[in-house]
Coordinates of C-alpha atoms in Angstrom, one line a residue:
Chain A
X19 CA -27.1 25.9 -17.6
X20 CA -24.2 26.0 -15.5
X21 CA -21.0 27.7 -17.8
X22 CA -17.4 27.7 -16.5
X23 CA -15.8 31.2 -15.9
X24 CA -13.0 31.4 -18.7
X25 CA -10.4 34.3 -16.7
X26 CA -8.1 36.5 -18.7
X27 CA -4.8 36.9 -17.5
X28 CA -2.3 38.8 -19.6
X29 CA -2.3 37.4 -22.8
X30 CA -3.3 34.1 -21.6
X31 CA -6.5 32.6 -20.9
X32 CA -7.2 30.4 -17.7
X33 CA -10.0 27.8 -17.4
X34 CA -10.4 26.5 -13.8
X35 CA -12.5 23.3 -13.6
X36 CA -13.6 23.1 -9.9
X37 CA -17.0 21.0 -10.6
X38 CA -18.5 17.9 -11.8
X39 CA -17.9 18.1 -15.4
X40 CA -21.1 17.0 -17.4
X41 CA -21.4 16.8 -21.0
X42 CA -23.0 19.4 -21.5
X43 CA -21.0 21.7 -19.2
X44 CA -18.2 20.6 -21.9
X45 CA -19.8 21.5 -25.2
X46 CA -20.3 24.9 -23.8
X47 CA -17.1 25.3 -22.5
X48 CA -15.2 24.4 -25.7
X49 CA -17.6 27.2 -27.4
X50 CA -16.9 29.9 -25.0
X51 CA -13.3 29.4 -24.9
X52 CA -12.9 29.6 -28.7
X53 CA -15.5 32.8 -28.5
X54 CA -13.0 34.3 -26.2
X55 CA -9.5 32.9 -28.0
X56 CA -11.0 35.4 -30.9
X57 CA -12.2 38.0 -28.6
X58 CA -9.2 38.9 -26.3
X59 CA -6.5 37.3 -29.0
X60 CA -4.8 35.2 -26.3
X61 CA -1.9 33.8 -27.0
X62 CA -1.5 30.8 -24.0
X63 CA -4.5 29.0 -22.3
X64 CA -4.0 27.3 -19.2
X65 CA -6.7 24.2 -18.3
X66 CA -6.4 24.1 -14.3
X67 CA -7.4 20.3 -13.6
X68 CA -6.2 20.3 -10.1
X69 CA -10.0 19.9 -8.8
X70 CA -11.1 17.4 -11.2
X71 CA -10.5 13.6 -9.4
X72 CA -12.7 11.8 -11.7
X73 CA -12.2 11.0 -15.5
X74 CA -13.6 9.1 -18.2
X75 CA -12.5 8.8 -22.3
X76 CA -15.0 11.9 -22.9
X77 CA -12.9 14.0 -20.5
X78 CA -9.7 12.7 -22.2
X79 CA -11.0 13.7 -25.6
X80 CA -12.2 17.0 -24.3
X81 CA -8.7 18.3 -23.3
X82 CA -8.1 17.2 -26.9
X83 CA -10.0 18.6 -28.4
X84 CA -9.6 21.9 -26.5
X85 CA -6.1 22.2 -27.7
X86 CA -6.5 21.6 -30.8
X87 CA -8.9 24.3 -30.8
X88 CA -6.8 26.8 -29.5
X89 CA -4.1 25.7 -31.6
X90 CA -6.0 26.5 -34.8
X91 CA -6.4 29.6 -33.0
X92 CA -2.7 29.9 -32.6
X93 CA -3.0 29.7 -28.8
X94 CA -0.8 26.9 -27.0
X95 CA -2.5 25.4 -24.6
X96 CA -1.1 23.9 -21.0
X97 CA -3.1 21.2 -19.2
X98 CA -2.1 22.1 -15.4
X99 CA -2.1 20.4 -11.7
X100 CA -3.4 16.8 -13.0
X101 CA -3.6 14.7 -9.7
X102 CA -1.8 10.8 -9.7
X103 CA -4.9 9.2 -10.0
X104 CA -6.5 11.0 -13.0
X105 CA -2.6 10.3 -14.4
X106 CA -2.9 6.6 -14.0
X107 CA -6.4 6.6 -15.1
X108 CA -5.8 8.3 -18.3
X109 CA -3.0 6.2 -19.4
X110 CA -4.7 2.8 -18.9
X111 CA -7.4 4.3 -21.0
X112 CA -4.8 5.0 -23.7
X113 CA -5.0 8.3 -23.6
X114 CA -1.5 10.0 -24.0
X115 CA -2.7 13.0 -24.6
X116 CA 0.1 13.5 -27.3
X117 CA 0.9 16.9 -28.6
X118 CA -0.8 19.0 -25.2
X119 CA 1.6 20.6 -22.9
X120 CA 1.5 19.6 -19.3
X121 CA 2.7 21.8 -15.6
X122 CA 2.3 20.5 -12.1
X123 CA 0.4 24.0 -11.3
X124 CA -0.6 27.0 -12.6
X125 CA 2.8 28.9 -12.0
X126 CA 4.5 26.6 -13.9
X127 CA 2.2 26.4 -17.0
X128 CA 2.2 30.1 -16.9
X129 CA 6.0 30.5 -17.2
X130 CA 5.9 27.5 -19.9
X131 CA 3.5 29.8 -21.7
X132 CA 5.4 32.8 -21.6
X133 CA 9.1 31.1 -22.3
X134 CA 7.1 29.5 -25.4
X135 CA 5.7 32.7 -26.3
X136 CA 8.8 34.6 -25.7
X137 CA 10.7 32.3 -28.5
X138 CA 7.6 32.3 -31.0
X139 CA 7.6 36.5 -30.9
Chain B
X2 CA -23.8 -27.0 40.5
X3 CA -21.8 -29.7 38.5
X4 CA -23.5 -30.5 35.4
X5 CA -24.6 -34.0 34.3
X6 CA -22.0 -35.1 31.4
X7 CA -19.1 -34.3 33.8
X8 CA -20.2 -36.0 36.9
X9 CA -18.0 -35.1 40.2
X10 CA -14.9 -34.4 37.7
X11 CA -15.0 -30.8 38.6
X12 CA -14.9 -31.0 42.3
X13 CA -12.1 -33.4 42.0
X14 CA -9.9 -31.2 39.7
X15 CA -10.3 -28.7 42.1
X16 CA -9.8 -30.5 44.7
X17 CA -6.4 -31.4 42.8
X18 CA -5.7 -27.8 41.4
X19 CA -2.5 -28.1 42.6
X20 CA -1.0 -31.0 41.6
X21 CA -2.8 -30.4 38.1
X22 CA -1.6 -27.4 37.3
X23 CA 1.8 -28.9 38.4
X24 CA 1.5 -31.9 36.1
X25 CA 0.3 -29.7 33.6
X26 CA 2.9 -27.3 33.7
X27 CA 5.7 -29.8 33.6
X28 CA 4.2 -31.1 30.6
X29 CA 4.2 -27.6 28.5
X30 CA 7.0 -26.4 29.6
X31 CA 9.0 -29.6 28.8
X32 CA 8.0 -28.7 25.2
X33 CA 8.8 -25.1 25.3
X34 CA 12.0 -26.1 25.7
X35 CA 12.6 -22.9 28.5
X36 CA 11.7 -20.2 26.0
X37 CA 8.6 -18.9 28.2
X38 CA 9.6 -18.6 32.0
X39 CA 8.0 -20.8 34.6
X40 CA 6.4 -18.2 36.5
X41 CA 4.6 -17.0 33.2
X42 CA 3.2 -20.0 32.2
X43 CA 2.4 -21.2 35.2
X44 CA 0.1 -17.7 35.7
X45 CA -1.3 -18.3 32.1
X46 CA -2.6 -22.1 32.8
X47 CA -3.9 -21.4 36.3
X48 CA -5.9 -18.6 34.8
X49 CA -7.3 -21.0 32.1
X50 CA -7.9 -23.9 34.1
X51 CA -9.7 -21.4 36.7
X52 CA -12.1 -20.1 33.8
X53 CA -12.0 -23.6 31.9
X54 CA -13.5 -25.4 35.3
X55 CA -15.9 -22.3 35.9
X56 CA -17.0 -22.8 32.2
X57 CA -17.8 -26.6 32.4
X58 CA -19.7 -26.6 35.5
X59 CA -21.9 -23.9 33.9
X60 CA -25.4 -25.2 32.5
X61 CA -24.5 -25.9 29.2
X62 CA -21.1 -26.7 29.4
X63 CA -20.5 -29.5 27.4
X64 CA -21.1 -27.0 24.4
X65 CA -17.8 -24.8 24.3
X66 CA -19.7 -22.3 21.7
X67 CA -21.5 -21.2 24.4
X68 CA -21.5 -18.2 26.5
X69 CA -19.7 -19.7 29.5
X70 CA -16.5 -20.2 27.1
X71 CA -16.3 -16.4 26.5
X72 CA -13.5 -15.9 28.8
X73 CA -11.7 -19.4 28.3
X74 CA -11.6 -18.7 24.7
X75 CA -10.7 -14.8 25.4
X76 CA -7.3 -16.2 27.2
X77 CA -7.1 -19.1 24.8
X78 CA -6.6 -16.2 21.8
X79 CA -4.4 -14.2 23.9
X80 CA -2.2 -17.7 24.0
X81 CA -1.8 -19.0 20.7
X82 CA -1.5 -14.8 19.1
X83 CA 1.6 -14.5 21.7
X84 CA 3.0 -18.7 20.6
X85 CA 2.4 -17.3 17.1
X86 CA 4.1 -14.0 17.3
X87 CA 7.0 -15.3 19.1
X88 CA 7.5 -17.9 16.5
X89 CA 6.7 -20.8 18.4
X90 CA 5.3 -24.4 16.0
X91 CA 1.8 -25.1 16.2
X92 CA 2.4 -28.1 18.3
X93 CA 4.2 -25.9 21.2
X94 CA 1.1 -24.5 20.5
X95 CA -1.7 -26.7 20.5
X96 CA 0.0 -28.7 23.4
X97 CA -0.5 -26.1 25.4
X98 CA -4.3 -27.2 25.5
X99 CA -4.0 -31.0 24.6
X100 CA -1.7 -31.4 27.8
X101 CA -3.9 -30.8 30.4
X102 CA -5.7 -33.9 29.0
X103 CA -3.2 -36.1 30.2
X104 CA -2.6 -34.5 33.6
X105 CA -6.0 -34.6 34.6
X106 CA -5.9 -38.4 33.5
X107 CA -2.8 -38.6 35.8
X108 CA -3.8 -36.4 38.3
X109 CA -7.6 -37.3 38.7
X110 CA -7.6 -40.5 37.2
X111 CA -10.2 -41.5 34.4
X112 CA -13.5 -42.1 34.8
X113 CA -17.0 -42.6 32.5
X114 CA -17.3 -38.9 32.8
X115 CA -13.5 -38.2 31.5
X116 CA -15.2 -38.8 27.7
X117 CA -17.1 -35.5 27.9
X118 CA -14.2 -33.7 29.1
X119 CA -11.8 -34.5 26.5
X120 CA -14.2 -33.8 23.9
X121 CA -14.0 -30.0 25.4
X122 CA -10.4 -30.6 25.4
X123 CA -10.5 -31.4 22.0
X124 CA -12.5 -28.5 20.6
X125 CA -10.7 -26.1 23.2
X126 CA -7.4 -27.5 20.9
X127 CA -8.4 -27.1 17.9
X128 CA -9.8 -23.6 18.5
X129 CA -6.7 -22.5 19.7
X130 CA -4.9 -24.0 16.2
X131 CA -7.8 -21.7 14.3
X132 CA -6.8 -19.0 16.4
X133 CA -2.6 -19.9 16.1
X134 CA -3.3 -19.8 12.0
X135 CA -5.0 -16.7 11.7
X136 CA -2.4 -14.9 13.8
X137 CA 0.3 -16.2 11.2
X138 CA -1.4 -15.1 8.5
X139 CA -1.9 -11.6 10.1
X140 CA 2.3 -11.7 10.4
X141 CA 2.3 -12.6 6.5
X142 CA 0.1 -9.9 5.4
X143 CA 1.2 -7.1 7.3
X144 CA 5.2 -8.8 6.4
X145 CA 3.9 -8.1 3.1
X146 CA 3.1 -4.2 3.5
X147 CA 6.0 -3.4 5.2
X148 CA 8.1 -5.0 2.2
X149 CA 5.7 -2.8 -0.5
X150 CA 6.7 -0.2 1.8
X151 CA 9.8 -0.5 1.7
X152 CA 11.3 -1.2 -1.3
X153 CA 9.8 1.9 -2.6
X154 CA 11.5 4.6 -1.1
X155 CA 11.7 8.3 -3.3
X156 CA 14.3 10.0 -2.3
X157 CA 15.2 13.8 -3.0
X158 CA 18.0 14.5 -5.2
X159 CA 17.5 18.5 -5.8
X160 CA 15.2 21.0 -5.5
X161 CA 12.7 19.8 -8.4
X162 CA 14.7 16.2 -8.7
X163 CA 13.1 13.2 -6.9
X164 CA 14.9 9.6 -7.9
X165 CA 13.0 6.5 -7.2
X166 CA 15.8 3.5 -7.2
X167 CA 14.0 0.2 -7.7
X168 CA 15.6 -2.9 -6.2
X169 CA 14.1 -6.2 -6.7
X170 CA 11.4 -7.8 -8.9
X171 CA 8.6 -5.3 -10.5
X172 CA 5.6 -7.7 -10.3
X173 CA 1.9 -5.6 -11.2
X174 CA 1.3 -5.0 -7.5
X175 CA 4.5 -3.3 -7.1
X176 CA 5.0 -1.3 -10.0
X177 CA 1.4 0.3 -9.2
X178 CA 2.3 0.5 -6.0
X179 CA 5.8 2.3 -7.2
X180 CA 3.7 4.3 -10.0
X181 CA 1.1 6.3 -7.2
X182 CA 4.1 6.8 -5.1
X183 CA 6.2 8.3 -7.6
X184 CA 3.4 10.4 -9.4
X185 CA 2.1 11.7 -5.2
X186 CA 5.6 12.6 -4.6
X187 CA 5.8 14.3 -7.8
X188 CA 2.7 16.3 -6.3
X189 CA 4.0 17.0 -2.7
X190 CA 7.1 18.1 -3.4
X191 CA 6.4 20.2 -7.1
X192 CA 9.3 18.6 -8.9
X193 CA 9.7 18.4 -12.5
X194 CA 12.3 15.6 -13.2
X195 CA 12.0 12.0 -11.6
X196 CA 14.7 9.5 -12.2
X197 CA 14.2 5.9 -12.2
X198 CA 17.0 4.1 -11.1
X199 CA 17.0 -0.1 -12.1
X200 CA 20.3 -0.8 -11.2
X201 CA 18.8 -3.1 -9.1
X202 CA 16.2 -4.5 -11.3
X203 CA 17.6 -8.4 -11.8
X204 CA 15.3 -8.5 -15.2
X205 CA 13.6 -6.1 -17.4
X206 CA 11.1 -8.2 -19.7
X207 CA 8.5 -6.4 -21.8
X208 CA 5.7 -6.7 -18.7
X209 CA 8.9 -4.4 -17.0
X210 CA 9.2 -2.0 -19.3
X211 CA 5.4 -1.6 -19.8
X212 CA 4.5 -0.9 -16.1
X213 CA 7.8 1.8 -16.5
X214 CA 6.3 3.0 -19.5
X215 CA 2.8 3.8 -18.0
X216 CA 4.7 5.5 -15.2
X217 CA 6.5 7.7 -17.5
X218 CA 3.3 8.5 -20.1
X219 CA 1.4 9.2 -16.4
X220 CA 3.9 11.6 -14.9
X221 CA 3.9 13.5 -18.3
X222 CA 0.2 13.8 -17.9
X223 CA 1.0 15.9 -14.9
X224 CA 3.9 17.8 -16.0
X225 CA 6.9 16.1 -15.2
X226 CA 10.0 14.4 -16.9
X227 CA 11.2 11.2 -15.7
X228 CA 14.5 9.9 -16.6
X229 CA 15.4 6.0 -16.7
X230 CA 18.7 5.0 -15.2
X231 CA 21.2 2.3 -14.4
X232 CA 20.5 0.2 -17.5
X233 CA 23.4 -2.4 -17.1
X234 CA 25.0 -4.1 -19.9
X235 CA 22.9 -7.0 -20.3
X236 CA 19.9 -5.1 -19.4
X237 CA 20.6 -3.1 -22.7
X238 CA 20.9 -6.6 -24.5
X239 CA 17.8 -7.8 -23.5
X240 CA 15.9 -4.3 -24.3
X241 CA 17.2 -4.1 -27.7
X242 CA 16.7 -8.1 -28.0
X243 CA 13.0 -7.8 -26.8
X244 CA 12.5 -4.5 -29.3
X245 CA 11.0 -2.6 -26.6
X246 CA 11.1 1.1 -27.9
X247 CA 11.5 3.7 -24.7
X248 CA 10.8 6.5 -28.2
X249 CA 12.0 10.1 -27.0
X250 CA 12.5 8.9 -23.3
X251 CA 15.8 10.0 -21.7
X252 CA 18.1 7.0 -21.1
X253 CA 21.1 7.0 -18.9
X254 CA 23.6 4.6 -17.6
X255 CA 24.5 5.6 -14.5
X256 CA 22.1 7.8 -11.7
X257 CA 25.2 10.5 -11.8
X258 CA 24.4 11.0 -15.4
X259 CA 20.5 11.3 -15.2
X260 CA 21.0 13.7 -12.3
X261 CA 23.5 16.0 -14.2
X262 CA 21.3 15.6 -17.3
X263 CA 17.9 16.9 -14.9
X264 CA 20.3 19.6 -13.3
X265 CA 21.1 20.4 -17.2
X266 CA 17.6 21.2 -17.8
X267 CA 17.1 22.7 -14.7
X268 CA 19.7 25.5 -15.0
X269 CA 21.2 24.6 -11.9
X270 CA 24.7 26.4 -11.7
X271 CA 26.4 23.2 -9.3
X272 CA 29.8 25.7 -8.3
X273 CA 27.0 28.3 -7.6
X274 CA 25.1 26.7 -5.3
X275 CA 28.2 25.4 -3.6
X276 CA 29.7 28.6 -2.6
X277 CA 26.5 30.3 -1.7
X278 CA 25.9 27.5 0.8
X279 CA 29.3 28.1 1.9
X280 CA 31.2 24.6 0.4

C-alpha cells in the first residue's frame, strides 16, 4: 500500500498530501505520524493541504483527529495552504475544525510553530 | 422558376424593386423615428428583399424553415440583435418585417397569390420577434454578471490586509459569489487579515450574518483573520435584537479601526514605513 512520506524538519514534522487520499491511505498515515511524533520528539507538525482539491466529512474528521493526536503527544499541529473551495466545502459540511491551527502556506505555519514553541519553552 | 403558391408575384416585385423598397423604406423609417440613418436602412432592406425574393422563388419556398431561408433569416438575426441592442421596442422591431407587407400591397397590388406571401411575411415577423427576445435576454444576463462583478471589488489595504466593502443587498448568489472571491484573493495575494466592510449593507438579517459567518469560519480554515466593519447604529440594534452571536470575531465600527486593529497584529510600525518610503 501506498504510505505518505512524513519529512522532518527541525523539530517539526511536515506531512505533504499531494494524492488522492483514500481511506486507507488515512489509517496509515495517522499511524505513522504518531510512530514518528514518538520517534524524533517533534514538537510542531505541519499538514500541507495545498494539493488536496477534493473533501468529504472523512477528510474533515481526519485532520481532527490528526491533531488531536499530536496534541496528546504534545505536538501542535498547523493545517497549511487550504484552497477556497475545500474552505467553503468544509464549512457547509459543519466542519469548523475548532481547536486546529490554520496558515496560508508552509512558511507561515512554520513561523506559527516556532513563535508557539518559542513561548511554550 | 417562380413557384406555384406565389404565381407571377415575384417577377412583378422585381419588376417594382424600386418603388418597393421606397415604399417600404418610408414606412420603417417613419417608425424609427430618425434614429437609424436612411442610407443604412435602406442597404439593410434591399439586402433582405434581394435574398427574401431569391428565397421564395426557390422550390420550396412557401416553407420559410427551409434551406432557401438560410440567408434571409441570417440578415433577419443580424436585424432584430442590432434593434435589440440599441434599445429599440419590439414593434420598431417587428415592423421592420410586417411593413413590407403593406408596400408590396401598395406597390404591386393584391392578388390570389398575395395570401401565400403574407403567410411568409408572417412567420418571417414573428421569427425576427423570437430572435429580438433572445437578444434582450442575452443583455439581462450578461447585465447581470457585470453587476456580480462589480459590486465585489477586494481591494488592498496593506501588505497582508485585503478589505472587501460590500454595498448593496447580500442575497445567496452574491454572498457566495463575495465568499470565493474573498477566500481566492486571500490565496493570490498571501494575506492574513480581511476586513469586511458593510457600511453599505442597507440590512443585516440573520440569512446576512450567516452567509458572513460562513465566510469568516471558511477563511479561518485557510489561515486567515477577517475583521467585520462599518456596523452602523441601527445595524447594531438589529444584531443584538436578532441575538445573532459573531462569538470571538473582531468587530469594528469604522474601516479605519479594523485597519489599525489588522496593522496591530501585524506589527506594522505606520511612522516607520512612512519615512522609509520617503513621506
Amino acid at each position: 500500500m501506498e504510505r505518505l512520506p512524513i519529512l522532518k524538519i527541525g523539530q517539526m514534522l511536515l506531512v505533504s498530501i499531494q494524492v488522492d487520499l483514500r481511506d486507507d491511505m488515512v489509517v496509515a498515515l495517522q499511524e505513522d505520524l504518531a510512530d514518528r511524533i514518538v520517534e524524533t520528539g517533534a514538537r510542531g507538525v505541519v499538514i500541507d493541504i495545498t494539493a488536496l482539491d477534493i473533501v468529504d466529512s472523512f477528510t474533515g474528521r481526519m485532520l481532527a483527529t490528526m491533531a488531536a493526536l499530536s496534541r496528546v503527544l504534545d505536538a501542535d499541529t498547523v493545517v497549511v495552504g487550504m484552497r477556497p473551495a475545500v474552505a467553503i466545502t468544509l464549512v457547509e459540511l459543519g466542519l469548523s475544525l475548532d481547536g486546529i491551527k490554520t496558515a496560508l502556506d508552509v512558511e507561515r505555519g512554520m513561523r506559527l510553530l516556532s513563535l508557539a514553541g518559542g513561548t511554550a519553552r | 422558376m417562380t413557384s406555384e403558391p406565389f404565381g407571377d408575384l415575384i417577377d412583378r416585385c422585381r419588376a417594382a424593386e424600386e418603388d418597393l423598397v421606397r415604399r417600404w423604406r418610408a414606412d420603417v423609417a417613419a417608425s424609427l423615428r430618425g434614429r437609424v440613418s436612411e442610407i443604412e436602412l435602406d442597404k439593410e432592406l434591399r439586402e433582405i428583399l434581394d435574398a427574401l425574393l431569391s428565397a421564395v422563388s426557390a422550390s420550396d419556398g412557401a416553407d420559410t424553415r427551409s434551406s432557401a431561408y438560410g440567408e434571409v433569416r441570417a440578415l433577419l438575426v443580424d436585424l432584430s440583435r442590432a434593434r435589440a441592442l440599441q434599445g429599440f421596442s419590439p414593434r420598431e422591431t417587428a415592423i421592420s418585417v410586417f411593413a413590407l407587407k403593406k408596400a408590396v400591397r401598395d406597390s404591386v397590388g393584391v392578388g390570389p397569390e398575395f395570401v401565400a406571401f403574407s403567410d411568409v411575411i408572417d412567420e418571417l415577423g414573428l421569427f425576427t420577434f423570437e430572435t429580438y427576445a433572445k437578444a434582450r435576454e442575452e443583455v439581462i444576463t450578461n447585465q447581470a454578471e457585470q453587476l456580480l462583478e462589480l459590486a465585489t471589488p477586494v481591494v488592498k489595504l496593506w501588505q497582508g490586509v485585503v478589505a472587501l466593502p460590500l454595498v448593496g443587498t447580500l442575497d445567496s448568489a452574491r454572498a457566495q459569489v463575495v465568499m470565493e472571491k474573498l477566500l481566492q484573493t486571500l490565496v493570490d495575494t498571501g494575506s492574513e487579515y480581511a476586513i469586511i466592510d458593510i457600511t453599505g449593507v442597507p440590512a443585516v438579517d440573520t440569512q446576512v450574518a450567516q452567509h458572513l459567518l460562513k465566510t469568516i469560519v471558511a477563511a479561518r480554515l485557510m489561515g486567515a483573520e477577517c475583521i467585520i466593519s462599518g456596523i452602523r447604529p441601527q445595524i447594531a440594534q438589529t444584531i443584538v435584537a436578532l441575538g445573532i452571536e459573531f462569538g470571538d470575531i473582531a468587530t469594528k465600527a469604522t474601516l479605519a479601526d479594523a485597519l489599525l486593529l489588522a496593522l496591530g497584529r501585524i506589527g506594522v510600525d505606520v511612522t516607520a514605513e512612512m519615512t522609509k518610503r520617503g513621506l
